[in-house]
Coordinates of C-alpha atoms in Angstrom, one line a residue:
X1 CA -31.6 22.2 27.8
X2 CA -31.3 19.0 29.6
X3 CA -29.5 17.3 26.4
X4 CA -27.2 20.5 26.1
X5 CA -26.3 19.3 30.3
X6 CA -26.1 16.0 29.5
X7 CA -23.4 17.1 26.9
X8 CA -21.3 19.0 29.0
X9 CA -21.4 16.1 31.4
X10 CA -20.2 14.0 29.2
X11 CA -16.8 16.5 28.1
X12 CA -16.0 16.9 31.3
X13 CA -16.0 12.9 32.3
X14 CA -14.3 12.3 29.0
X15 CA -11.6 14.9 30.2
X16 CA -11.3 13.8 33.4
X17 CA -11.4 9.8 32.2
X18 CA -8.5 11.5 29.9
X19 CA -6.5 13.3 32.7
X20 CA -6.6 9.9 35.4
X21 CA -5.5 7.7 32.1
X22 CA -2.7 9.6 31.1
X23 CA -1.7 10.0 34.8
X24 CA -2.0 6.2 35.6
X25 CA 0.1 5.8 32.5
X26 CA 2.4 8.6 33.2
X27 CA 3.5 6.7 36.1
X28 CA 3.6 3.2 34.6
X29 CA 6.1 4.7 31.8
X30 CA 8.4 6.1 35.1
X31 CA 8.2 2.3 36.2
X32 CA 8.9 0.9 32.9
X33 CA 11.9 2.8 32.7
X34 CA 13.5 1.9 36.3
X35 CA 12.4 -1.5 35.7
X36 CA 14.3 -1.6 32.4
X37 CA 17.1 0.4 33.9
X38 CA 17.0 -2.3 36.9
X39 CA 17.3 -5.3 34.6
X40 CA 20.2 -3.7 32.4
X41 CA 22.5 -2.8 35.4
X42 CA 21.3 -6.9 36.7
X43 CA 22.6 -8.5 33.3
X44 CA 25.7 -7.6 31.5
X45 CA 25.5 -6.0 28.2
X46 CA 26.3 -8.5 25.9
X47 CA 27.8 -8.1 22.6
X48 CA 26.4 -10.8 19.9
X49 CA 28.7 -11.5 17.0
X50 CA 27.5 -14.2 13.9
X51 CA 30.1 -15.0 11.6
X52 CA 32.2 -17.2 9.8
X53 CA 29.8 -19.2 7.9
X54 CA 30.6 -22.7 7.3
X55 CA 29.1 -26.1 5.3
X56 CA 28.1 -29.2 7.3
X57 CA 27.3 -32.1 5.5
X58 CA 27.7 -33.5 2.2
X59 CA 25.6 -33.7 -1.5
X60 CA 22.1 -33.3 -0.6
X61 CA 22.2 -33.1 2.9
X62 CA 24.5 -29.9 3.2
X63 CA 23.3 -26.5 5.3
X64 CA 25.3 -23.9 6.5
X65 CA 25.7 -22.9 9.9
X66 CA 27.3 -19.5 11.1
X67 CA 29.6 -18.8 14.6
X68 CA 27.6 -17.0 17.3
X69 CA 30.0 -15.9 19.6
X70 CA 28.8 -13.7 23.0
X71 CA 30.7 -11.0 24.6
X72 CA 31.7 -10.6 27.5
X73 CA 30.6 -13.8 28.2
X74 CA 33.2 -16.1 26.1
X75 CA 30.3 -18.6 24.3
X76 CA 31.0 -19.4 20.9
X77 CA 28.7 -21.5 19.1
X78 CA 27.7 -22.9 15.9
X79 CA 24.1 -21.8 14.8
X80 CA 22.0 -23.3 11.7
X81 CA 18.9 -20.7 10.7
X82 CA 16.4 -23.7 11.9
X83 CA 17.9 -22.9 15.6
X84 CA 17.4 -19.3 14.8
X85 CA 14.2 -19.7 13.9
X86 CA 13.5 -22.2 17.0
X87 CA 14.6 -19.1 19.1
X88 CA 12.0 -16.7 17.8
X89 CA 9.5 -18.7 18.1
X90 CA 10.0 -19.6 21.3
X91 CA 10.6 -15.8 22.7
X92 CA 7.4 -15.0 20.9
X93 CA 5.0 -17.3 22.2
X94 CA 6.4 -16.8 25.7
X95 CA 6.6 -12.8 25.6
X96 CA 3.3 -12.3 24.1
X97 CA 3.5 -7.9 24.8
X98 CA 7.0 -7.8 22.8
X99 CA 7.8 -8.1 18.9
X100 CA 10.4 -10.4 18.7
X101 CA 12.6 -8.9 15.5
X102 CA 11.7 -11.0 12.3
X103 CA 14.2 -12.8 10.5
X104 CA 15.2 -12.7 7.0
X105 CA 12.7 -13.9 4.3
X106 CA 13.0 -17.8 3.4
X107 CA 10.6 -18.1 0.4
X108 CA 11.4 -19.5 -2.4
X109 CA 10.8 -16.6 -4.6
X110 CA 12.8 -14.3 -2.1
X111 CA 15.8 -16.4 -2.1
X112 CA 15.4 -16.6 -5.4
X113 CA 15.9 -12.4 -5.6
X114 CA 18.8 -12.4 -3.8
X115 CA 20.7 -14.9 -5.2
X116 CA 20.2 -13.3 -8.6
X117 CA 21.7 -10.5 -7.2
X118 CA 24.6 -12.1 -5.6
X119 CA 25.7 -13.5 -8.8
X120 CA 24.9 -17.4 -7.3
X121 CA 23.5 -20.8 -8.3
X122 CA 23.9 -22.3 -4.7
X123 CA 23.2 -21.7 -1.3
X124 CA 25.6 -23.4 0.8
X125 CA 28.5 -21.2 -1.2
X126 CA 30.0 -19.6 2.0
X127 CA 32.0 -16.9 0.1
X128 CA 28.9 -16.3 -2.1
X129 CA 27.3 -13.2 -1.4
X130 CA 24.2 -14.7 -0.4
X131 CA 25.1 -16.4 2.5
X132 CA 27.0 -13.2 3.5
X133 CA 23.7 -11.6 3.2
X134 CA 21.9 -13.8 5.5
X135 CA 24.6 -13.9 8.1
X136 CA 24.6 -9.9 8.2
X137 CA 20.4 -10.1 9.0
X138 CA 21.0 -12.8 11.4
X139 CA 23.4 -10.4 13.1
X140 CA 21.4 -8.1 13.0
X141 CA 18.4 -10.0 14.5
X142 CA 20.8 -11.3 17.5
X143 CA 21.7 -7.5 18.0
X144 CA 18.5 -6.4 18.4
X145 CA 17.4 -9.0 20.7
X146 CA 20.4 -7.8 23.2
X147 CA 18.4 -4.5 23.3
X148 CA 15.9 -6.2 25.3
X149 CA 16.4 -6.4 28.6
X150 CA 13.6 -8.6 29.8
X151 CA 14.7 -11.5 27.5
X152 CA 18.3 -11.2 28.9
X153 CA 17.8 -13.8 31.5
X154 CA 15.9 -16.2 29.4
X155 CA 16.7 -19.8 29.9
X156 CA 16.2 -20.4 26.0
X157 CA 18.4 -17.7 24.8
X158 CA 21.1 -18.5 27.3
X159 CA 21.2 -22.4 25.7
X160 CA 20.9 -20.7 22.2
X161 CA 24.0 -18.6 22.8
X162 CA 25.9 -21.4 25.3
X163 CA 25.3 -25.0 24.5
X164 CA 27.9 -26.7 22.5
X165 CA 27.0 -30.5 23.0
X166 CA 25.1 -30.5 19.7
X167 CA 23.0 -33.7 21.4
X168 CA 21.8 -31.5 24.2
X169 CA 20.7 -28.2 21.8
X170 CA 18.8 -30.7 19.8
X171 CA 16.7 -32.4 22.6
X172 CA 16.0 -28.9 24.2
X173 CA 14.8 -27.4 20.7
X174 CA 12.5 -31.0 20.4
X175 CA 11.5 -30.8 23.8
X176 CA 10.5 -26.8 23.9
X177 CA 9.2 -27.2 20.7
X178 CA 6.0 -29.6 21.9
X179 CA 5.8 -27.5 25.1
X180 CA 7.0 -23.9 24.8
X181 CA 6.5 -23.5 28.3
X182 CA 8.8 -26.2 29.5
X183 CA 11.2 -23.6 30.4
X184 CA 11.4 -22.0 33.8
X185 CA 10.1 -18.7 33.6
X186 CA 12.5 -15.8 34.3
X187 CA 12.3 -12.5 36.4
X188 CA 12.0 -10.3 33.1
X189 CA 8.8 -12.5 32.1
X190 CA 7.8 -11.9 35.3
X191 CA 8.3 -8.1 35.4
X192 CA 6.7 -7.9 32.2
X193 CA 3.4 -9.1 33.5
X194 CA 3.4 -6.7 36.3
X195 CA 4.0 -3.9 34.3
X196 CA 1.5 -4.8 31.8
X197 CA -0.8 -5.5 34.1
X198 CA -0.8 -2.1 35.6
X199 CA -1.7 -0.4 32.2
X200 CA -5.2 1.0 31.2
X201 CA -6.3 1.1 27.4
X202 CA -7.7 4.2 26.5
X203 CA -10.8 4.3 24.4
X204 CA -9.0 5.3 21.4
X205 CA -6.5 2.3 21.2
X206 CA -8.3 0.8 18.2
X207 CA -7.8 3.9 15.5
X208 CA -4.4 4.4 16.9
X209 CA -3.9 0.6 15.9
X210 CA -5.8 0.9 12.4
X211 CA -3.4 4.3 11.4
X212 CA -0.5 2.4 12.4
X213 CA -1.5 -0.6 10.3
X214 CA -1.8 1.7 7.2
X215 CA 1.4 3.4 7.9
X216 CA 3.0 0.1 7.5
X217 CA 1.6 -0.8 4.7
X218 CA 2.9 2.2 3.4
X219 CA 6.3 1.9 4.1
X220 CA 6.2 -1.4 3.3
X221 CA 5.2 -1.0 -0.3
X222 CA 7.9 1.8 -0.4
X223 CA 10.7 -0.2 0.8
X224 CA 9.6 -3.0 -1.7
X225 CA 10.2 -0.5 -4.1
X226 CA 13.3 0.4 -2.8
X227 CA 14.4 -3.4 -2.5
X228 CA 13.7 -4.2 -6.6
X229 CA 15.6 -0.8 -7.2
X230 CA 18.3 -1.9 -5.2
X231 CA 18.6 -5.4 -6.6
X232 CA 18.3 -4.1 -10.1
X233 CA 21.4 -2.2 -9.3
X234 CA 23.3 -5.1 -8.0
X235 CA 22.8 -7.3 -11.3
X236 CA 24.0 -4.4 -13.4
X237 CA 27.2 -4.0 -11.3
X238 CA 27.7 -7.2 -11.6
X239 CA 27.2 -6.8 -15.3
X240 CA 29.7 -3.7 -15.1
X241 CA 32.0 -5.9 -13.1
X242 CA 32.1 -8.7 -16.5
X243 CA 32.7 -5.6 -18.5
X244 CA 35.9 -4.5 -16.9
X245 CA 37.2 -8.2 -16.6
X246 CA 36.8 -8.1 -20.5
X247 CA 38.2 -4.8 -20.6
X248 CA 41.3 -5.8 -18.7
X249 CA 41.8 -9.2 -20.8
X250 CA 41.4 -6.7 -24.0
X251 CA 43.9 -4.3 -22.5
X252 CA 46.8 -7.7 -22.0
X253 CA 46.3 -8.4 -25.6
X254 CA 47.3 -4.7 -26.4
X255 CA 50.2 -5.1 -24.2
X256 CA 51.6 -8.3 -25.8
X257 CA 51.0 -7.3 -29.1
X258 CA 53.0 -4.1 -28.5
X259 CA 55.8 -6.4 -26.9
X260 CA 55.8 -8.1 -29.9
X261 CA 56.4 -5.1 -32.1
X262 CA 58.9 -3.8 -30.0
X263 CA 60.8 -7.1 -31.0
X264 CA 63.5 -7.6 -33.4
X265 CA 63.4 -11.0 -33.6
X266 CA 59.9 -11.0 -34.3
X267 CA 59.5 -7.3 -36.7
X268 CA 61.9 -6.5 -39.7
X269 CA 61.1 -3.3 -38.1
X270 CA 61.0 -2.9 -34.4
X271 CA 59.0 0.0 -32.4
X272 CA 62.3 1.7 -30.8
X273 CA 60.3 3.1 -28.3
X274 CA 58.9 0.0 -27.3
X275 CA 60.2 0.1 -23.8
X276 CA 58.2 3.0 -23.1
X277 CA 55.1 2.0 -24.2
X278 CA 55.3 -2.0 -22.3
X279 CA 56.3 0.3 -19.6
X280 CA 53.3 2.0 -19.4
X281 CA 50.9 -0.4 -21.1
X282 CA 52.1 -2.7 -17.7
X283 CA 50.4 0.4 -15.7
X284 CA 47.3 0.4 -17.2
X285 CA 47.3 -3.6 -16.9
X286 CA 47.7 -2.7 -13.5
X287 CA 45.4 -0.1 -13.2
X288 CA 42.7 -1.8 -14.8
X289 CA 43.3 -4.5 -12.5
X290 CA 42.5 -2.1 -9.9
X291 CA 39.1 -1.0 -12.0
X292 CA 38.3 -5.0 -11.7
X293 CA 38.7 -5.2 -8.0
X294 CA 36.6 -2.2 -6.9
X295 CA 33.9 -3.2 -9.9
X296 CA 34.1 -6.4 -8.1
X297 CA 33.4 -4.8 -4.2
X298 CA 30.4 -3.0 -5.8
X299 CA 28.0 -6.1 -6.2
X300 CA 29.4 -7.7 -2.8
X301 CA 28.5 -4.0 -0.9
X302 CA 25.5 -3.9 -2.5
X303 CA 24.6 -7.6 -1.7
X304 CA 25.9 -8.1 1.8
X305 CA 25.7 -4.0 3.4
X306 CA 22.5 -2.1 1.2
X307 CA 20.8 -5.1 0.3
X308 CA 20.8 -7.1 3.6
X309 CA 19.8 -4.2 5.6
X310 CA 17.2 -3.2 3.5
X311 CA 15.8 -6.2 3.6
X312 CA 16.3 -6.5 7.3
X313 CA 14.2 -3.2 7.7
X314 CA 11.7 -5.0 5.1
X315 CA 11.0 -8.0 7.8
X316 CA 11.0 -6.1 10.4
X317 CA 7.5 -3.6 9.0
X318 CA 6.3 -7.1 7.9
X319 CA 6.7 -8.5 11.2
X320 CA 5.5 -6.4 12.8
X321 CA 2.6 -6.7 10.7
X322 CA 1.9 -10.2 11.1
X323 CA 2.1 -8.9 15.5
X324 CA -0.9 -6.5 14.6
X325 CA -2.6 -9.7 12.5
X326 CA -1.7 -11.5 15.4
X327 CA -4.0 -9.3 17.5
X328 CA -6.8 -9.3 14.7
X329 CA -6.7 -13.1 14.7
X330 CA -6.8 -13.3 18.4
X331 CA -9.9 -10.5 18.2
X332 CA -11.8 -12.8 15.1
X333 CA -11.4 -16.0 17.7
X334 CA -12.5 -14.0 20.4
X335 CA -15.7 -13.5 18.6
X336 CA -16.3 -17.4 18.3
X337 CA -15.7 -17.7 21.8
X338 CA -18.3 -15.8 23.3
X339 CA -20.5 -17.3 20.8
X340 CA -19.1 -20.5 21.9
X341 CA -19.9 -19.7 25.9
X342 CA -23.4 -18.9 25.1
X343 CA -24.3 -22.0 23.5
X344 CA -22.7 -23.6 26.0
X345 CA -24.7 -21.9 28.3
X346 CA -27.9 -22.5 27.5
X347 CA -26.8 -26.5 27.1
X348 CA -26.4 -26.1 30.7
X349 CA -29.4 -24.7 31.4
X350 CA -31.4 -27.2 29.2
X351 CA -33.4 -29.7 31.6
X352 CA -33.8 -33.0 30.3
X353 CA -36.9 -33.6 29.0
X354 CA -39.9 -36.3 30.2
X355 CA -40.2 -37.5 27.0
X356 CA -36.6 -38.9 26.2
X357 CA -35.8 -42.5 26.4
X358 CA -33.9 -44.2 29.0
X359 CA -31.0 -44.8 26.1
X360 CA -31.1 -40.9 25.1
X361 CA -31.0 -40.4 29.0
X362 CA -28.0 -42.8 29.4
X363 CA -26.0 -40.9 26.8
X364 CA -27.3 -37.3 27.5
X365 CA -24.9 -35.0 29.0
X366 CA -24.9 -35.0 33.1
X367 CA -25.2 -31.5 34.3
X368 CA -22.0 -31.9 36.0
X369 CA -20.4 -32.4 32.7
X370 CA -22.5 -29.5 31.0
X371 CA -20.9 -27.2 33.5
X372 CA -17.5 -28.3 33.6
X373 CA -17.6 -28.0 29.5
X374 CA -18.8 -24.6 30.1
X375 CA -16.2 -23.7 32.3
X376 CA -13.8 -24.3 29.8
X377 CA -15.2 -22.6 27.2
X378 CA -15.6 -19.6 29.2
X379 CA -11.4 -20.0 30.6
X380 CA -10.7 -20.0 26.7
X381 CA -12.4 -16.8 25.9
X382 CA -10.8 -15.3 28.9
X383 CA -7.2 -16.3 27.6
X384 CA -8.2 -14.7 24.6
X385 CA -9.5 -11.4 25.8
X386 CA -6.6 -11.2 28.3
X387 CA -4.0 -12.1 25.3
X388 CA -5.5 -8.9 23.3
X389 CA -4.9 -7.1 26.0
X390 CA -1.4 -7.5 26.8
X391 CA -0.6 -7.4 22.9
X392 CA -2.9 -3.8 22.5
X393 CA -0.8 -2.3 25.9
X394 CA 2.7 -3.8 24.9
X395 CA 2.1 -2.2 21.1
X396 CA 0.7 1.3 22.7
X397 CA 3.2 1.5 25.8
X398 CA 6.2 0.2 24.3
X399 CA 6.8 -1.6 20.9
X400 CA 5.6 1.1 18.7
X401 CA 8.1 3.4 19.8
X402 CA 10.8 0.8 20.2
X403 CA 10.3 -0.4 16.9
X404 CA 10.5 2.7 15.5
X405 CA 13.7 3.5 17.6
X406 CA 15.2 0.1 16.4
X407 CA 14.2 1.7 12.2
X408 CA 16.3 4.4 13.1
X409 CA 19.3 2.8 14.6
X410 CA 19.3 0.3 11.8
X411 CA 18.8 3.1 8.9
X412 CA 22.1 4.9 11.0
X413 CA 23.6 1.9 10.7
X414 CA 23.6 1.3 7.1
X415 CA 24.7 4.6 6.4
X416 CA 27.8 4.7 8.9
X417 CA 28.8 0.9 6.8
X418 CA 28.7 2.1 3.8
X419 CA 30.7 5.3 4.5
X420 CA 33.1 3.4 6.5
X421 CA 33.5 0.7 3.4
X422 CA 33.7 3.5 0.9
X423 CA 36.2 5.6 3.0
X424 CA 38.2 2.2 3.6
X425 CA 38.1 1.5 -0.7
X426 CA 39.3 4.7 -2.0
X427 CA 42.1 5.3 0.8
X428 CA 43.6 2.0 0.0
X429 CA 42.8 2.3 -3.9
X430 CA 44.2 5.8 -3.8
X431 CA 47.6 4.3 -2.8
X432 CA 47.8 1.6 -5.0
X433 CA 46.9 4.3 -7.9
X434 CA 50.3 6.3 -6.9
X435 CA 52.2 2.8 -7.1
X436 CA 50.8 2.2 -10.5
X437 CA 51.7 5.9 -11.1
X438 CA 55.7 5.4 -10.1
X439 CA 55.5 2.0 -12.4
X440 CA 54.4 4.2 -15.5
X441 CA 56.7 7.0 -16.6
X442 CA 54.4 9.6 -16.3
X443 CA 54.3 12.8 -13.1
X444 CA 51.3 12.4 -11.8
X445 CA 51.2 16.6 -11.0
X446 CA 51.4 17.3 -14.8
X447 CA 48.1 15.6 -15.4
X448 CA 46.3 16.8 -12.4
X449 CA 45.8 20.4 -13.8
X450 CA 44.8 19.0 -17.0
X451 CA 42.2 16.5 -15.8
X452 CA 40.7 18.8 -13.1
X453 CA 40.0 21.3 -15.7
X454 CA 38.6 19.0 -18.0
X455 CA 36.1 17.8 -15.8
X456 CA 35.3 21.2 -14.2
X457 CA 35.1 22.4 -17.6
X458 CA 32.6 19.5 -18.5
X459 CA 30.4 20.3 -15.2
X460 CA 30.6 24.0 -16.1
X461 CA 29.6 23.5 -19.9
X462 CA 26.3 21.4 -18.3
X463 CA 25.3 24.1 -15.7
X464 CA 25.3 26.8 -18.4
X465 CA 23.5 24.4 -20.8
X466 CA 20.8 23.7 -18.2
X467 CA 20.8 27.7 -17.1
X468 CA 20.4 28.7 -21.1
X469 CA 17.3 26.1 -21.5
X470 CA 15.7 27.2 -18.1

């Protein structure tokens, strides 16, 4: 009876534990939003661009760098990946609750991938579709970090976006890069600390955290899968693309060899309706030249639009990965730390002993000594315990959902560039077909009926076939 009360005691302090947590954070959501609201209205929205890619240097020593320009703000400046990468690391170790968005893969056997695809051997080619690939995740990296308003006021990102004495940029990235806290901190840091501050970690935090880490690893694997698929694709368009410059090449030599038989000087006797055929035969030369230039576009969308922001999405589950690792790391060093402060403990509470010599005594440690090294031992495990905590409430409060939000934002986005390029290819190739049309001297409407039925015919003739074998 007594076990059965201590039960029900228990429920109903869980629940109630349950109902004051989800108030608490209930209202710390209301002041998340109104402080994110606040900072927006306090900062302009800017509008990151990177572009126009361009090589510095010569023989060995050549890198790219791209254009970052910022709107409304006027700044235009030119970027090398090292700075970008100087950023991020800088904007992670100072906004410990935020992921910072990851930025695109620099192993060798990932660059290796792409380039393949992009049809390249180097990697300072600016109209290679490599570099256009990296300069579309890079934009898409600056994008994202304009979606978050505490870094807007950041002292670091506002050099990164403004400086243009290259002199200055470089002694600020050495500088910061010994001593990431060199920089001032800004009112969104600050914010961020009060509002993570005020949160309370529920009890079931940790198999929130451990799902979450096997949903990534899901998706991760999947979009793997979708990456080989996709690069696959691109080397056999650019494959196709080789084809139909071969194809056109073949289609020139039928051209001048009906020229040539349409030639008296040349032919005893002459095709008389030579003029006819050139005329036409000058069409398709044109028309497979058209063939060539969308084959062409294929590789170059797939390279720089599906591939780049698949890609994209693939650093950003991995990042986000290595945040969570971050937090396992952090946890694992915790561990050694409180084993660390016990030790360190009972050294302080060692007396010396009768029985040691006066040189063991000389070189023993004072107890003032003891006690300060203890002190610091137990400081470190408290950074470490208060760093899992502001990574466990910034992933449960705010960059789960964010990141997720920022998925489906980028997924939109791919779609809406590829329909847009698409739309944008066959309007313009749809025109440049009716030229080639008025060149040959064929009526376009006498050969629509014909080749709409023939392929309506063709998709007809399958649907029965599958019907009759279902």
């Amino acid at each position: 009876m007594t076990s059965n009360n201590n039960e029900e005691i228990n429920v109903k302090s869980n629940e109630e534990y349950s109902k004051s947590l989800s108030k608490a954070n209930t209202e710390w959501l209301n002041d998340w939003d109104n402080t994110t609201m606040k900072l927006s209205q306090e900062k302009p929205k800017l509008m990151i661009f990177v572009q126009n890619p361009e090589v510095i240097g010569s023989l060995m020593s050549k890198y790219v760098v791209y254009n970052v320009r910022t709107e409304p703000l006027g700044y235009s400046v030119k970027r090398r990946y090292n700075d970008f990468v100087w950023l991020r690391d800088i904007l992670t170790h100072r906004y410990l609750g935020l992921f910072i968005p990851a930025l695109p893969s620099t192993t060798p056997f990932s660059v290796a991938k792409t380039m393949m695809v992009a049809g390249i051997n180097s990697k300072t080619d600016v109209k290679s579709n490599y570099v256009r690939n990296r300069m579309v995740q890079l934009d898409l990296f600056m994008k994202q970090l304009c979606k978050i308003p505490f870094l807007m006021g950041d002292t670091a990102l506002e050099i990164f976006l403004s400086c243009q004495d290259e002199k200055e940029f470089k002694n600020t990235v050495d500088s910061t890069t010994k001593n990431p806290n060199l920089i001032t901190k800004n009112d969104g840091m600050n914010l961020l600390q009060v509002l993570l501050d005020k949160i309370t970690i529920g009890i079931e935090s940790e198999r929130i955290l451990f799902d979450l880490r096997k949903q990534l690893d899901s998706l991760r694997n999947t979009l793997k899968q979708v990456e080989l698929q996709v690069m696959n694709t691109g080397k056999q368009a650019l494959a196709y693309a080789k084809d139909v410059e071969l194809l056109s090449q073949s289609v020139i030599q039928w051209n001048n060899h009906e020229i040539d038989l349409a030639d008296p000087i040349k032919c005893e006797c002459p095709n008389t309706h030579g003029g006819d055929i050139k005329r036409n035969l000058i069409a398709l030369v044109k028309g497979n030249d058209l063939w060539l230039q969308n084959a062409q576009i294929i590789p170059k969308m797939i390279a720089t639009v599906l591939l780049a922001n698949i890609q994209f999405q693939l650093v950003q589950v991995e990042g986000f990965r290595d945040f969570l690792i971050m937090r396992d790391n952090y946890i694992k060093e915790l561990a050694k730390a409180e084993l660390a402060v016990i030790k360190a403990l009972e050294d302080k509470s060692k007396p010396v002993t009768s029985n040691q010599t006066t040189f063991t005594n000389y070189f023993a440690s004072k107890p003032a000594d003891k006690e300060e090294f203890y002190l610091k031992k137990v400081e470190h495990r408290d950074h470490l315990q208060q760093s899992i905590n502001v990574i466990t409430k910034g992933l449960l409060f705010s960059e789960i959902d964010r990141f997720n939000k920022d998925r489906s934002f980028h997924v939109q986005t791919l779609v809406g560039s590829l329909i847009s390029a698409n739309v944008q290819i066959a309007q313009k190739s749809n025109s440049k077909w009716l030229d080639v049309a008025n060149e040959s001297t064929i009526n376009v409407g006498d050969f629509e009926e014909n080749v709409i039925a023939m392929y309506t015919s063709h998709d007809e003739s399958n649907a029965f076939s599958d019907a009759d074998a279902v």
